[in-house]
Coordinates of C-alpha atoms and ligand atoms in Angstrom, one line a residue:
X889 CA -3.3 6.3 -20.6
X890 CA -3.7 2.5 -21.1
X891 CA -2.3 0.6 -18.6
X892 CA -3.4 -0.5 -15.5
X893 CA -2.6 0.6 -11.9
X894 CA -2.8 -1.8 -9.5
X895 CA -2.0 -0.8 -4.9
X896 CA -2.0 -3.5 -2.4
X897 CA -2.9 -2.2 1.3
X898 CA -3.0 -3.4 4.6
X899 CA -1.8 -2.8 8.1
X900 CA 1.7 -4.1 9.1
X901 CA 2.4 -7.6 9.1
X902 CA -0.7 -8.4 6.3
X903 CA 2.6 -10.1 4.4
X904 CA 1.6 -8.0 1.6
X905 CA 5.2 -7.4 0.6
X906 CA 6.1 -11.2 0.8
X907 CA 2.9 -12.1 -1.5
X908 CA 4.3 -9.4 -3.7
X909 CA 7.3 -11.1 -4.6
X910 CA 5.7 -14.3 -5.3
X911 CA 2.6 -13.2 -7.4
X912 CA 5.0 -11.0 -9.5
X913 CA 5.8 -14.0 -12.1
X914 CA 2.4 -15.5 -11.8
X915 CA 0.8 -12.5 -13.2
X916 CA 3.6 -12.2 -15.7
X917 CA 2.5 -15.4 -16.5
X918 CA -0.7 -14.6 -17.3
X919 CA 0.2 -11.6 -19.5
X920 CA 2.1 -10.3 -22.3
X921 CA 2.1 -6.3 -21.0
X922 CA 5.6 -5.8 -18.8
X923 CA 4.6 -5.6 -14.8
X924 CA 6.7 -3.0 -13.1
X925 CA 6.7 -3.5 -8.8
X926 CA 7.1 0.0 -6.7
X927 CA 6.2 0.7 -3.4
X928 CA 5.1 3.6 -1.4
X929 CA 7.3 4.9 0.7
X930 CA 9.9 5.3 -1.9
X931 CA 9.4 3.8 -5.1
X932 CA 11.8 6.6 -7.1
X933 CA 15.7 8.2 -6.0
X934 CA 13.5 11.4 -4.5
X935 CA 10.8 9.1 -2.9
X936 CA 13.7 6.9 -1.0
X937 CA 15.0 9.5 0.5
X938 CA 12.0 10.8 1.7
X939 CA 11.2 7.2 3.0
X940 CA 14.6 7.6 5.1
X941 CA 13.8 10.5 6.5
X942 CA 9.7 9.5 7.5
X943 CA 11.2 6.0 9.2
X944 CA 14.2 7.3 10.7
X945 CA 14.2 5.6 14.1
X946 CA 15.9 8.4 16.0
X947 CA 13.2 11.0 14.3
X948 CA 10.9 10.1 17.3
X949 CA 9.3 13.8 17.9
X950 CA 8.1 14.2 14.5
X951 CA 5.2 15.9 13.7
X952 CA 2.4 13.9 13.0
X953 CA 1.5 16.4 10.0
X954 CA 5.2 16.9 8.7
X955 CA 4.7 13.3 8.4
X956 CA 1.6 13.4 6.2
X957 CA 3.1 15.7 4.3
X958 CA 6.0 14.0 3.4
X959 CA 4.5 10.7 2.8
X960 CA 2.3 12.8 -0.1
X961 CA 5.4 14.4 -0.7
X962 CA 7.5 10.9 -1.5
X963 CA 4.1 10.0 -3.0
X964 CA 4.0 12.8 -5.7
X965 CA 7.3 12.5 -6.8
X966 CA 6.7 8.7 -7.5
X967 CA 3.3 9.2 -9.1
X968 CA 5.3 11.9 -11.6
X969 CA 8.5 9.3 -11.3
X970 CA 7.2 5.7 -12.1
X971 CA 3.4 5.2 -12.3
X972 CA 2.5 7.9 -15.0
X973 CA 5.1 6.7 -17.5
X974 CA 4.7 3.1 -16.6
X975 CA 1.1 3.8 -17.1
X976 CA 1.5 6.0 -20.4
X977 CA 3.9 2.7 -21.8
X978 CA 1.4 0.6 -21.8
X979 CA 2.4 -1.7 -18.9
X980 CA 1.0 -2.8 -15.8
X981 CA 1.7 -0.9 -12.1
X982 CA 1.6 -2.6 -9.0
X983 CA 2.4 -0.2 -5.9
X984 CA 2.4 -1.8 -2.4
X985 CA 0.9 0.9 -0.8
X986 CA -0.3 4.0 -2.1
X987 CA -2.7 6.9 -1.0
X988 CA -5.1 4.5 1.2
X989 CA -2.0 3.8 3.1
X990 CA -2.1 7.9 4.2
X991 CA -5.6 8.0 5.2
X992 CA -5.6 4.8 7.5
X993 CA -2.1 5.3 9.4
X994 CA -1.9 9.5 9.3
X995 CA -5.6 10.2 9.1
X996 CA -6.7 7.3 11.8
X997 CA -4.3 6.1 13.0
X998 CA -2.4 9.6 13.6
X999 CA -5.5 10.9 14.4
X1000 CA -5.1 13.7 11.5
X1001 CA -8.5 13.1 10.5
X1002 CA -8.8 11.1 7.5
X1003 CA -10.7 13.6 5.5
X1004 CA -7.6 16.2 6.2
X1005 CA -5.0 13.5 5.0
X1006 CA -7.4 12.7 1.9
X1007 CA -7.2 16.3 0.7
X1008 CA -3.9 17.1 1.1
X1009 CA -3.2 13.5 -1.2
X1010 CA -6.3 14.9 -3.4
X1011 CA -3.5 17.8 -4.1
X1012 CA -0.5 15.2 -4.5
X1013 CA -2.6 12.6 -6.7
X1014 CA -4.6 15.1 -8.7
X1015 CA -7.5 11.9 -9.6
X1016 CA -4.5 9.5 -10.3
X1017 CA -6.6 6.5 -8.4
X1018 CA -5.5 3.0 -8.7
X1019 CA -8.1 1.1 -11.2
X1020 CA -8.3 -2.0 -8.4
X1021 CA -6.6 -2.1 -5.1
X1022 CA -5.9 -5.7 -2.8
X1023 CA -6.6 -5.3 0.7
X1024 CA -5.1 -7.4 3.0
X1025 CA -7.2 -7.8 5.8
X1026 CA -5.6 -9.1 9.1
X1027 CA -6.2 -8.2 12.8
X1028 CA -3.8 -5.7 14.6
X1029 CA -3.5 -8.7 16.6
X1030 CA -2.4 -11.0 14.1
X1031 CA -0.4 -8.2 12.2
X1032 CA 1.8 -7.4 15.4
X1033 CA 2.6 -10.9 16.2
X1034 CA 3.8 -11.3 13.1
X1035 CA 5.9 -8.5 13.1
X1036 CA 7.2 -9.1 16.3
X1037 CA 8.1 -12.9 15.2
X1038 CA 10.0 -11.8 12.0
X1039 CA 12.3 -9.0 12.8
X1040 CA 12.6 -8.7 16.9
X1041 CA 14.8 -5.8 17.7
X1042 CA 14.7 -4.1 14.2
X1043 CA 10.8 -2.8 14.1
X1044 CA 10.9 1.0 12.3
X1045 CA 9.3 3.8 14.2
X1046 CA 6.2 3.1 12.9
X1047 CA 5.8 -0.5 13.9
X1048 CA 6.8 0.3 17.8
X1049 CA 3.6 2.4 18.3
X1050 CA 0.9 1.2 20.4
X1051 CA -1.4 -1.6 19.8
X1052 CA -3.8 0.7 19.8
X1053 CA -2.3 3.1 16.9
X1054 CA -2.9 -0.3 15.2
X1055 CA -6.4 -0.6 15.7
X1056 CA -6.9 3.1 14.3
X1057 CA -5.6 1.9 11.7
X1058 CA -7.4 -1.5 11.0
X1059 CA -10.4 0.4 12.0
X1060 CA -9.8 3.4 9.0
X1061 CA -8.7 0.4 6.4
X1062 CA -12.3 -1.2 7.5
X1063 CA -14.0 2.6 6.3
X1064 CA -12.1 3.1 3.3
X1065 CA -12.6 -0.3 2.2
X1066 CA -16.9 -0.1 2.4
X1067 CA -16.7 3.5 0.9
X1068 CA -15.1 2.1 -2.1
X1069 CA -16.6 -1.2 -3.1
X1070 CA -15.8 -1.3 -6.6
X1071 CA -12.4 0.0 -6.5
X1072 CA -11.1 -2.3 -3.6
X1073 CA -10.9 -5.9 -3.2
X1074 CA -10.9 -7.7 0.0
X1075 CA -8.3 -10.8 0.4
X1076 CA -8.5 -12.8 4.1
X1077 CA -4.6 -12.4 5.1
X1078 CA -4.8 -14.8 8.2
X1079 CA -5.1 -17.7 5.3
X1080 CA -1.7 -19.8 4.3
X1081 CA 0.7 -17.7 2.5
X1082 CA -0.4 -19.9 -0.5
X1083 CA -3.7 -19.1 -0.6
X1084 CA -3.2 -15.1 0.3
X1085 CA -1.4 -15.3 -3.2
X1086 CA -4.0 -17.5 -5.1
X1087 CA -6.7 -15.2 -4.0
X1088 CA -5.2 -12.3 -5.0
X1089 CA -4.2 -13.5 -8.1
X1090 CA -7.8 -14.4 -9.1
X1091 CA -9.1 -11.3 -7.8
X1092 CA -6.9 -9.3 -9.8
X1093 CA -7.7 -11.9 -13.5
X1094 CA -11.0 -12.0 -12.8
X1095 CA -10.8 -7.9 -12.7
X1096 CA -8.7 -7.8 -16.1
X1097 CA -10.1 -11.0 -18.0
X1098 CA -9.0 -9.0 -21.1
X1099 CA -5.4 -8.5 -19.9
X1100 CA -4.6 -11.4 -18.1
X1101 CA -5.3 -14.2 -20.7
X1102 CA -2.2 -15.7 -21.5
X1103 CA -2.5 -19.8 -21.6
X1104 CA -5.9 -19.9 -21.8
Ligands
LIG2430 P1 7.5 -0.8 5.2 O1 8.7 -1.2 5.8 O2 7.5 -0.6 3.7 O3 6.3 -1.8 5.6 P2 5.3 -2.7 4.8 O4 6.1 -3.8 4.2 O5 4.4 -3.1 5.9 O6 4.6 -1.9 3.8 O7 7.1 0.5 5.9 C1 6.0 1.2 5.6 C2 5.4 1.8 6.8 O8 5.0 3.1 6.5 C3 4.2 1.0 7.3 O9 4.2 0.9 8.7 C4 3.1 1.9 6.9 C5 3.7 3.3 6.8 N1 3.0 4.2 5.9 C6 2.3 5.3 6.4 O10 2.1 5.4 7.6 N2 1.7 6.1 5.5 C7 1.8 6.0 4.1 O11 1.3 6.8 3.3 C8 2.6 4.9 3.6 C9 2.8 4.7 2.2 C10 3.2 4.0 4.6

């Protein structure tokens, strides 16, 4: 396996998925090896479905373990679907969201237990860990205002809980990110959209100097 496998995390409204689109090229830029974006729910035909079925609206009495299951579920599927062979090929993976995602919303913020949701994604991952991971940090207070700014009226399930589902988990991302110091990367989120990007592109160069030298 030689490429690299990159997630980006955070709670909602971190504008991860906006920074995304925008840091896309400028890494691309910066190297010769393709970049292929995916994210988590979905990410593959099996995985989308999945994702319809976990942020159905209407699917309000859910169980919060059927849940976990199928988000490792829709996870597997795109591990065996996208990452491996993007990652056998030689190219570059970026995933926004991937197993951390499972630990902070089912395990805290569910209140699953985070160790519970990190075995049963032990089972779906089988040591398939992203190399680096971007975390965007941004308070559940920040996060929801966001939210509740961009798309009024058309928030998923997910986004209607609680503020204090939120803080669960904001306060999980907080663990996971100290247990894992060298794997994950902190980026302050509350900055301009502009810097949120620039940040995490040096993070991730200054990670890869090897791979990201292009006009140098
Ligand atoms: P999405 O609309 O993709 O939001 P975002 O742009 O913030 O990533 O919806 C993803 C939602 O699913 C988000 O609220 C987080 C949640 N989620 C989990 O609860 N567990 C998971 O394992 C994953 C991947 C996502």
């Amino acid at each position: 396996m030689s490429g690299i496998f990159i997630s980006f995390e955070g709670p909602d409204g971190a504008g991860k998925t906006t920074a995304l689109k925008t840091l896309m090229p400028l890494l691309q830029a910066k190297t010769d090896q393709e970049i292929v974006l995916s994210r988590e729910p979905g990410g593959s035909s099996i995985s989308e479905k999945i994702r319809k079925i976990i942020l159905d609206i209407h699917d309000e009495e859910m169980d919060p373990r059927t849940e976990a299951l199928l988000y490792a579920a829709a996870r597997r599927q795109h591990l065996i679907d996208v990452i491996l062979p993007t990652l056998q090929a030689n190219k570059i993976m970026l995933s926004d969201r991937f197993v951390d995602s499972s630990i902070a919303y089912q395990g805290g913020g569910r209140e699953i237990g985070m160790k519970e949701v990190a075995d049963i994604n032990d089972f779906a991952i089988d040591g398939h860990l992203p190399d680096l991971t971007i975390y965007f940090d941004v308070s559940p207070e920040v996060g929801l205002s966001r939210i509740r700014k961009d798309h009024e009226g058309a928030m998923d399930r997910l986004e209607r809980e609680a503020i204090d589902f939120h803080n669960r988990v904001y306060d999980s991302y907080m663990k996971i990110v100290k247990a894992n110091p060298d794997r994950i990367k902190t980026i302050n989120a509350e900055q301009a959209p502009e810097k949120v990007v620039a940040d995490a592109l040096d993070a991730i160069i200054k990670r890869f100097p090897n791979i990201f030298n292009k006009g140098e």
